[in-house]
Short mmCIF file of C-alpha atoms in Angstrom, two decimals:
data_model
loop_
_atom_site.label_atom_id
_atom_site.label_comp_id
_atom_site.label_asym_id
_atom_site.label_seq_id
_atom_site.Cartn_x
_atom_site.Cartn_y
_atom_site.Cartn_z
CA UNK T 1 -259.57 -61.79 -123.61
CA UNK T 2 -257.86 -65.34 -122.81
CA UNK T 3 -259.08 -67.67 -125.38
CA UNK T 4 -260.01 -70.22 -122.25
CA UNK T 5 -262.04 -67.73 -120.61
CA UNK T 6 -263.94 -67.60 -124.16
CA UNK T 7 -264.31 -71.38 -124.62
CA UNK T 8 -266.41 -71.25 -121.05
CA UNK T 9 -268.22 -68.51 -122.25
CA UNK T 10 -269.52 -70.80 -125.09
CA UNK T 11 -270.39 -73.71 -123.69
CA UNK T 12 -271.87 -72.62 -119.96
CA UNK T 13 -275.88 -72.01 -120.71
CA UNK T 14 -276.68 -69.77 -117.76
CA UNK T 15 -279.44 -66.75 -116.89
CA UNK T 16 -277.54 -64.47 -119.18
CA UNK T 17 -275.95 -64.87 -122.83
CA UNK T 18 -272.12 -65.29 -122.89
CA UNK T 19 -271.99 -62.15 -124.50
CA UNK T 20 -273.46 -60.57 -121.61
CA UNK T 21 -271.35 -62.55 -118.65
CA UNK T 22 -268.38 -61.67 -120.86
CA UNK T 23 -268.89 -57.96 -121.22
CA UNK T 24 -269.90 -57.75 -117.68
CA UNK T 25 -266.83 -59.78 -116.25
CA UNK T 26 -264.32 -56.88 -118.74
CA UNK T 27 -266.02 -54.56 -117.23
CA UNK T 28 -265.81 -55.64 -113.83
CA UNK T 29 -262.14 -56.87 -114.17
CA UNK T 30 -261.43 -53.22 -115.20
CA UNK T 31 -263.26 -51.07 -112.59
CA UNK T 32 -261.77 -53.15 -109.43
CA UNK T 33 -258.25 -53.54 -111.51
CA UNK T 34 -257.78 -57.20 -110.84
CA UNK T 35 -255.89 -59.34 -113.34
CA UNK T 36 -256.03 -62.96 -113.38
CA UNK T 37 -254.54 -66.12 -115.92
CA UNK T 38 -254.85 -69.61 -116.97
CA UNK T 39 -257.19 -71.75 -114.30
CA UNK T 40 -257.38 -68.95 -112.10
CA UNK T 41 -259.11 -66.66 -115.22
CA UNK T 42 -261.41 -69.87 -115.04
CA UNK T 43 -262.18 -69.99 -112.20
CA UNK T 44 -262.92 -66.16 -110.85
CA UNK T 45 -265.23 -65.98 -113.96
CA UNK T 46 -267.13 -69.15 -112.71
CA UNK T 47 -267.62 -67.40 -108.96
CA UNK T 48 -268.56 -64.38 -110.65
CA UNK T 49 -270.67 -65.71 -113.43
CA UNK T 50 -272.83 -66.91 -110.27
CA UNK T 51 -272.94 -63.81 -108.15
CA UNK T 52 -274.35 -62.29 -111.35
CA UNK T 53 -277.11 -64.83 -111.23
CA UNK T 54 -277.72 -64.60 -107.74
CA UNK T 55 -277.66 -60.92 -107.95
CA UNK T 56 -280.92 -61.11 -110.15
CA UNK T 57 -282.35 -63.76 -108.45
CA UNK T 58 -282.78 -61.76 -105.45
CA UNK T 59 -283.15 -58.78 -106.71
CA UNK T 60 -286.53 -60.12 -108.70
CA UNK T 61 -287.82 -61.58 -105.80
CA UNK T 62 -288.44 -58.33 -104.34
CA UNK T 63 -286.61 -58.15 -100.89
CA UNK T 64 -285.99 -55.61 -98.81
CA UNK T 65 -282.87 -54.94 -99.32
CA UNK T 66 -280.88 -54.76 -102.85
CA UNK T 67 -277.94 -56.79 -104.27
CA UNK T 68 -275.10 -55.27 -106.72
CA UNK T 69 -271.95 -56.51 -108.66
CA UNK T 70 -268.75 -55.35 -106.33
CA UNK T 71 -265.41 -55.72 -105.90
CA UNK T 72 -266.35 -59.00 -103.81
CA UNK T 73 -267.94 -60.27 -106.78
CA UNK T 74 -265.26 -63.21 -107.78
CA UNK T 75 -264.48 -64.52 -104.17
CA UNK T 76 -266.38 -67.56 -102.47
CA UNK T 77 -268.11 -67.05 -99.04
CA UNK T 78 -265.10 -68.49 -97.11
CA UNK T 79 -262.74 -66.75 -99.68
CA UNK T 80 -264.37 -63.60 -98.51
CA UNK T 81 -265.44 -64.35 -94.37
CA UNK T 82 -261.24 -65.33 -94.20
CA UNK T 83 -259.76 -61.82 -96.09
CA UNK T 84 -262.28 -59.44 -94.95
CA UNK T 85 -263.90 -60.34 -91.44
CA UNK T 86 -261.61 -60.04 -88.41
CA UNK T 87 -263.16 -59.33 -85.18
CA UNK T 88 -262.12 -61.60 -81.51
CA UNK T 89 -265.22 -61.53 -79.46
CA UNK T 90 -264.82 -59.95 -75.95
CA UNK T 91 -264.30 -61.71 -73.26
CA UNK T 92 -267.07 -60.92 -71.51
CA UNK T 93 -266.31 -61.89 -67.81
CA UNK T 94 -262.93 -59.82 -67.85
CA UNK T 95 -264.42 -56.23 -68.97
CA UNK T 96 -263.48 -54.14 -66.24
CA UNK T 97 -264.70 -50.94 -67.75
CA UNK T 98 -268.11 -49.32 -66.80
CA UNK T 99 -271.46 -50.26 -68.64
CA UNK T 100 -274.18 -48.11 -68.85
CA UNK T 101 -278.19 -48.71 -68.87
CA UNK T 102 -280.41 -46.06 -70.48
CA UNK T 103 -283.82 -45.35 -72.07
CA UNK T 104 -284.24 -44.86 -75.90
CA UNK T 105 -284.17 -41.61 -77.38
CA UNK T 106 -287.13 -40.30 -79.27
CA UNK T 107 -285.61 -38.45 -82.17
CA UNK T 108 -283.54 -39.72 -84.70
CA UNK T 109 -280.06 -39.68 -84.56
CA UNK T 110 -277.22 -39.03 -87.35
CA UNK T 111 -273.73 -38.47 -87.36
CA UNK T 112 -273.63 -38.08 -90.63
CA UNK T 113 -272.64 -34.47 -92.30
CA UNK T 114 -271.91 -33.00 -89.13
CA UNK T 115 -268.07 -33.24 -89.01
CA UNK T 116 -268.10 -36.33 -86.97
CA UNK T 117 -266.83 -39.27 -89.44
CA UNK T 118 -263.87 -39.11 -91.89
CA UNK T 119 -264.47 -40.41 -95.58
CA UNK T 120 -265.24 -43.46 -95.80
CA UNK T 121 -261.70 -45.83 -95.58
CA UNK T 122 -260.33 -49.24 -97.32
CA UNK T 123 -259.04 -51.78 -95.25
CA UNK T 124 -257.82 -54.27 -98.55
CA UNK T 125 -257.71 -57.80 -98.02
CA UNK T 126 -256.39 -57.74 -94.23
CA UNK T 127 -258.49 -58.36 -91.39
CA UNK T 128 -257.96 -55.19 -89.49
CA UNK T 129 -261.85 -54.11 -89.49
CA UNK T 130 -261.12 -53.76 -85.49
CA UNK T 131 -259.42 -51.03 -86.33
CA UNK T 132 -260.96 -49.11 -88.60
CA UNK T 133 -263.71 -49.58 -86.07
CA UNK T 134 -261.72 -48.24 -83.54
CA UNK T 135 -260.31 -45.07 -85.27
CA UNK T 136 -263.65 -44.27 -86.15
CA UNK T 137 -265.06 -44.62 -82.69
CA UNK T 138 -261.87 -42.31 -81.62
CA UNK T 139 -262.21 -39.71 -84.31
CA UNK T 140 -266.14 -39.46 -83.94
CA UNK T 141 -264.90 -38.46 -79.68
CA UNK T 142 -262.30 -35.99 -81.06
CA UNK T 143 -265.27 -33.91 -82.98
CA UNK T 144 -267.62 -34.10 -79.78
CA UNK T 145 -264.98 -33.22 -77.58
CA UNK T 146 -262.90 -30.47 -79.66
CA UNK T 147 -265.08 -29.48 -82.60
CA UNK T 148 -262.35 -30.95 -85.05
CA UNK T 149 -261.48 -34.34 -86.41
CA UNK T 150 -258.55 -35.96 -87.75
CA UNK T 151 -257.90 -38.97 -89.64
CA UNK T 152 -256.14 -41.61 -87.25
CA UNK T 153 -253.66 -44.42 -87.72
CA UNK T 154 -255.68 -47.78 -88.18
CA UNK T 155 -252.43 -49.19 -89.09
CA UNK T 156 -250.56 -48.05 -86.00
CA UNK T 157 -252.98 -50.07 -83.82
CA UNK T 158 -251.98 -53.28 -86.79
CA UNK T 159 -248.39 -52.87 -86.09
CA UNK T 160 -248.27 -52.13 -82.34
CA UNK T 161 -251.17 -53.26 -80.68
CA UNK T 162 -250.15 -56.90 -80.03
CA UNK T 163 -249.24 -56.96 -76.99
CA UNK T 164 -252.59 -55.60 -75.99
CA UNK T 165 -254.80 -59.00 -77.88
CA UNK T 166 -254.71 -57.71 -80.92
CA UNK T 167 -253.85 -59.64 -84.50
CA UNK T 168 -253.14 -57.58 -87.16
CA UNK T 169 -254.50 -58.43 -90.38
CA UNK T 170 -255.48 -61.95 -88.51
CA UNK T 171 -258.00 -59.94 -86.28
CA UNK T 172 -258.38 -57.74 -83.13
CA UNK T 173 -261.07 -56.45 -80.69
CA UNK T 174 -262.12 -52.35 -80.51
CA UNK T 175 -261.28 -52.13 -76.84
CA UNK T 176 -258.11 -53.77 -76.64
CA UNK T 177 -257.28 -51.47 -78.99
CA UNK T 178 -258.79 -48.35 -76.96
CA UNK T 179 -256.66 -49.71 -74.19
CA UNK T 180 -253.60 -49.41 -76.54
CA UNK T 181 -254.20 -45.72 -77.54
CA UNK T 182 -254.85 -44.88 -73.46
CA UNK T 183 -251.51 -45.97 -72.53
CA UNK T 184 -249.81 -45.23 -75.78
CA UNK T 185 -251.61 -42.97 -78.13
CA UNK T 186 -252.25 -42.83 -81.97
CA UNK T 187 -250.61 -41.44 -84.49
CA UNK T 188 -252.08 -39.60 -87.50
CA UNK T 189 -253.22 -41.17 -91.17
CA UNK T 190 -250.35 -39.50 -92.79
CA UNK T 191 -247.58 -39.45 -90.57
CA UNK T 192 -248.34 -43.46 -90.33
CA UNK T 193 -250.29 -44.41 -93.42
CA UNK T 194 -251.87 -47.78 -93.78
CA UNK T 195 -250.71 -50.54 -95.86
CA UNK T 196 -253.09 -53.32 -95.84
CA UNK T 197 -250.62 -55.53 -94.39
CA UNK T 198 -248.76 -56.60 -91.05
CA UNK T 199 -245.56 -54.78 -89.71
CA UNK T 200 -243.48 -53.74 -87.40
CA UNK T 201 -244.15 -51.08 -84.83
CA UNK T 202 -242.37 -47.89 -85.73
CA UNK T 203 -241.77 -44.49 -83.91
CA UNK T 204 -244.15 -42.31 -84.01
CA UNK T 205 -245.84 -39.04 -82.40
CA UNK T 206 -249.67 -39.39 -80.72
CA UNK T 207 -251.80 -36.86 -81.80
CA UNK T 208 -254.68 -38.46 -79.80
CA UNK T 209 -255.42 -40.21 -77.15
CA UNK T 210 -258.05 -41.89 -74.75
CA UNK T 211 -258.88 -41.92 -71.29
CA UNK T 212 -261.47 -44.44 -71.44
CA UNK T 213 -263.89 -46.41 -72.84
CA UNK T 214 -267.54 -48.09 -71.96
CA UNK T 215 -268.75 -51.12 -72.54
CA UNK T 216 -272.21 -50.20 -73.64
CA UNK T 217 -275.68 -52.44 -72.40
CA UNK T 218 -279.25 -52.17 -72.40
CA UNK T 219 -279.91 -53.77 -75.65
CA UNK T 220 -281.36 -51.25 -78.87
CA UNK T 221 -282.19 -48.54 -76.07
CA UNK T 222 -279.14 -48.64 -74.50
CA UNK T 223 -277.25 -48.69 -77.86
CA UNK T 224 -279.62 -45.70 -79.29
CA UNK T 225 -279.04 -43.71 -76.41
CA UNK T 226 -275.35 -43.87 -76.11
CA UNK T 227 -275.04 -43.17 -80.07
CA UNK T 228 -276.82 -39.63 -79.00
CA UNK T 229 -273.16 -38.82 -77.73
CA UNK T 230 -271.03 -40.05 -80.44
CA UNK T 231 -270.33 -42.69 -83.15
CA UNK T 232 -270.13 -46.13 -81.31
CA UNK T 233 -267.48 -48.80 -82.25
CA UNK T 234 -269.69 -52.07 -82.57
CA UNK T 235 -269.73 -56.02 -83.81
CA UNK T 236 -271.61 -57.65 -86.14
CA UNK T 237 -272.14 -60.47 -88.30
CA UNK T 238 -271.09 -59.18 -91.81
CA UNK T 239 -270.83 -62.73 -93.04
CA UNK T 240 -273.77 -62.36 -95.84
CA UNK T 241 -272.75 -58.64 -96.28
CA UNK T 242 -270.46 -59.16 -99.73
CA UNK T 243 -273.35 -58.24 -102.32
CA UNK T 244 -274.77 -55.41 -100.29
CA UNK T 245 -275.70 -52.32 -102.67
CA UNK T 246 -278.75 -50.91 -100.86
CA UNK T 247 -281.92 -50.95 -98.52
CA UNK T 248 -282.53 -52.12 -95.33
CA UNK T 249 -280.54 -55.78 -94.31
CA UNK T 250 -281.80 -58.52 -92.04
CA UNK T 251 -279.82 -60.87 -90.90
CA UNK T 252 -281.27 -64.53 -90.10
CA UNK T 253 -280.65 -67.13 -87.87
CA UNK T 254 -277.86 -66.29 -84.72
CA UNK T 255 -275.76 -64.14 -85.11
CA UNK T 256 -271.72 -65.08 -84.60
CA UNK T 257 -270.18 -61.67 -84.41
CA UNK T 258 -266.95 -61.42 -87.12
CA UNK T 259 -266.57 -58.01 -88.27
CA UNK T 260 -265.88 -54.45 -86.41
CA UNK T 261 -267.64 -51.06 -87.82
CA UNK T 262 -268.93 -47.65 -86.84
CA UNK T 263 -272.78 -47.07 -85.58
CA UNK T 264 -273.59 -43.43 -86.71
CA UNK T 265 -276.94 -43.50 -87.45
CA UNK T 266 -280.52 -44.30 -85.30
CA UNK T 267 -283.83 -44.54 -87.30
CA UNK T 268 -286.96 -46.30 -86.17
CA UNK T 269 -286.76 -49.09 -88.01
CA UNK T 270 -283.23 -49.40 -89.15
CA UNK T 271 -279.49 -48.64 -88.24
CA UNK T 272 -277.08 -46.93 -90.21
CA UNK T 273 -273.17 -48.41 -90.11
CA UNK T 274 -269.95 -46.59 -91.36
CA UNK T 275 -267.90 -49.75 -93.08
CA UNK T 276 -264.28 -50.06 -94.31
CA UNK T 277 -264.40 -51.98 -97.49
CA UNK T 278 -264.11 -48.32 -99.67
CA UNK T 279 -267.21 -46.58 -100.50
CA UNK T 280 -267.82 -48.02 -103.87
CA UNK T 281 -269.49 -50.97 -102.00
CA UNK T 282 -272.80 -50.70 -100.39
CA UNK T 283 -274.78 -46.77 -100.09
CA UNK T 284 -271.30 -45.07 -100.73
CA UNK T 285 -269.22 -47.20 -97.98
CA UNK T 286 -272.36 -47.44 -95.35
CA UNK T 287 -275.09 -50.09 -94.69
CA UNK T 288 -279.04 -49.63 -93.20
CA UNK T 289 -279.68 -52.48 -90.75
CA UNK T 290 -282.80 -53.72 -89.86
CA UNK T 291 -283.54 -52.99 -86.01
CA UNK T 292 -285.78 -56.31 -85.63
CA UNK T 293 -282.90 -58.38 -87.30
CA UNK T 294 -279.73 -55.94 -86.74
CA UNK T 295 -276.74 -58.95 -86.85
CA UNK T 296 -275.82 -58.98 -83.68
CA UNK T 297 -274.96 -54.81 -83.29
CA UNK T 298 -276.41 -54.43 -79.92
CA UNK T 299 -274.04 -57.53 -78.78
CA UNK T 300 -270.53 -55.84 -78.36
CA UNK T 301 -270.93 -51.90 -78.94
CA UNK T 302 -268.62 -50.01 -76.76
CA UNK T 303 -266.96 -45.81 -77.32
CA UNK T 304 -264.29 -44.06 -76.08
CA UNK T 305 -264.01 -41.17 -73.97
CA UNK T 306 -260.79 -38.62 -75.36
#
């Protein structure tokens, strides 16, 4: 261990010992293989030194929802809102696809373990959650309309999808990047693996496609009923997401929509969400949100038809 990491261990009096921030920090450095020197050594142990207090605090003050030690851990709140949250808000006024206003279902609802949703994906430090949002959206349309599901191309829609709004790593909206895969299709997760990172477009064979996509309204109702067809693509605010582990979340305040995931669950007091930051963070990659206090997920949610 870098003897300067070891002199802050010694004189920071914290929550915890410095034996215990220490062996916790090892062990974290290890599990999420991240290596750091000099200042920056210094400085990632200071961020996470806190998210380990803040972790307890919480956690002891008996909340609703749970906190954990992730991957996150060492990264500031802007550090992680600028790597990890990338979704443009639709412009509302120019939707020109059809909306749709329905009653709430009864039952529950959940996608999960029926063949609808690939394992749970990685989009790295690029801020392509659009489209992870979007291939799930398309994938969860293959299984209703075929039976079958394959894993699609989120990086296809990072490299090509430009012209259509989209950003890249820098961000992107879920139907600009339907509208790409209508008039251009999507190629598979092997054929065009992702990369975490902006590129060119390069040739490639669809092996799905999309002939349209709703804009979904009616609030919770309108959101529960459409998810009784398939997985929705929808926006939320993720911003206070980072330390998620388990339990049901509530955001506070307004919500300002900045990250793009997969609605595949409908409970009566919470929603379940498909993420992409690996499945070592949060209930094995997926979140509960509280219906009362949901982040915004009834604000943008929209599907595609295949």
């Amino acid at each position: 261990m870098n003897c300067l990491l070891i002199s802050v261990f010694a004189v920071v009096t914290t929550a915890f010992t410095s034996v215990e921030y220490e062996s916790e920090f090892k062990a974290f450095l290890t599990t999420y293989n991240k290596v750091y020197e000099g200042d920056e050594l210094t400085y990632r142990f200071g961020i996470f030194k806190a998210s380990m207090d803040e972790v307890t605090r919480h956690n002891e003050a008996n909340n609703e929802w749970i906190k954990g030690i992730n991957e996150f851990s060492d990264l500031t709140e802007a550090e992680f809102s600028r790597i990890y949250l990338g979704y443009i808000h639709r412009p509302r006024k120019l939707s020109i696809e059809p909306v749709v206003e329905v009653d709430a279902p009864t039952e529950d609802i959940d996608w999960r373990g029926k063949g609808a949703l690939t394992p749970i994906k990685n989009q790295g430090q690029c801020g392509s959650c659009w489209a992870f949002s979007a291939t799930g959206g398309l994938e969860g349309a293959q299984f209703v309309s075929a039976g079958k599901i394959q894993s699609l191309s989120e990086q296809t829609l990072v490299d090509c999808s430009g012209s259509y709004g989209n950003k890249g790593c820098n961000g992107g909206l879920m139907d600009n990047a339907f509208k790409y895969v209508k008039a251009k299709g999507i190629a598979g997760e092997t054929a065009y693996p992702y990369t975490g990172k902006d590129g060119s477009c390069k040739q490639y064979t669809s092996v799905q496609g999309c002939s349209s996509f709703t804009d979904v309204t009616g609030g919770s109702s309108g959101l529960a009923k459409a998810l009784g067809g398939q997985p929705i693509s929808v926006a939320v605010d993720a911003s206070k997401w980072s330390s998620y582990k388990s339990g049901v979340f509530s955001c506070s305040g307004r919500p300002s929509l900045d990250h793009g995931v997969l609605l595949v669950a409908s409970f009566d007091d919470y929603w379940v969400i498909k993420n992409s930051w690996g499945p070592s963070w949060g209930m094995k990659g997926f979140i509960q949100l509280s219906k009362t206090k949901d982040c915004g997920v009834t604000q943008d949610p929209s599907y595609p038809t295949v």
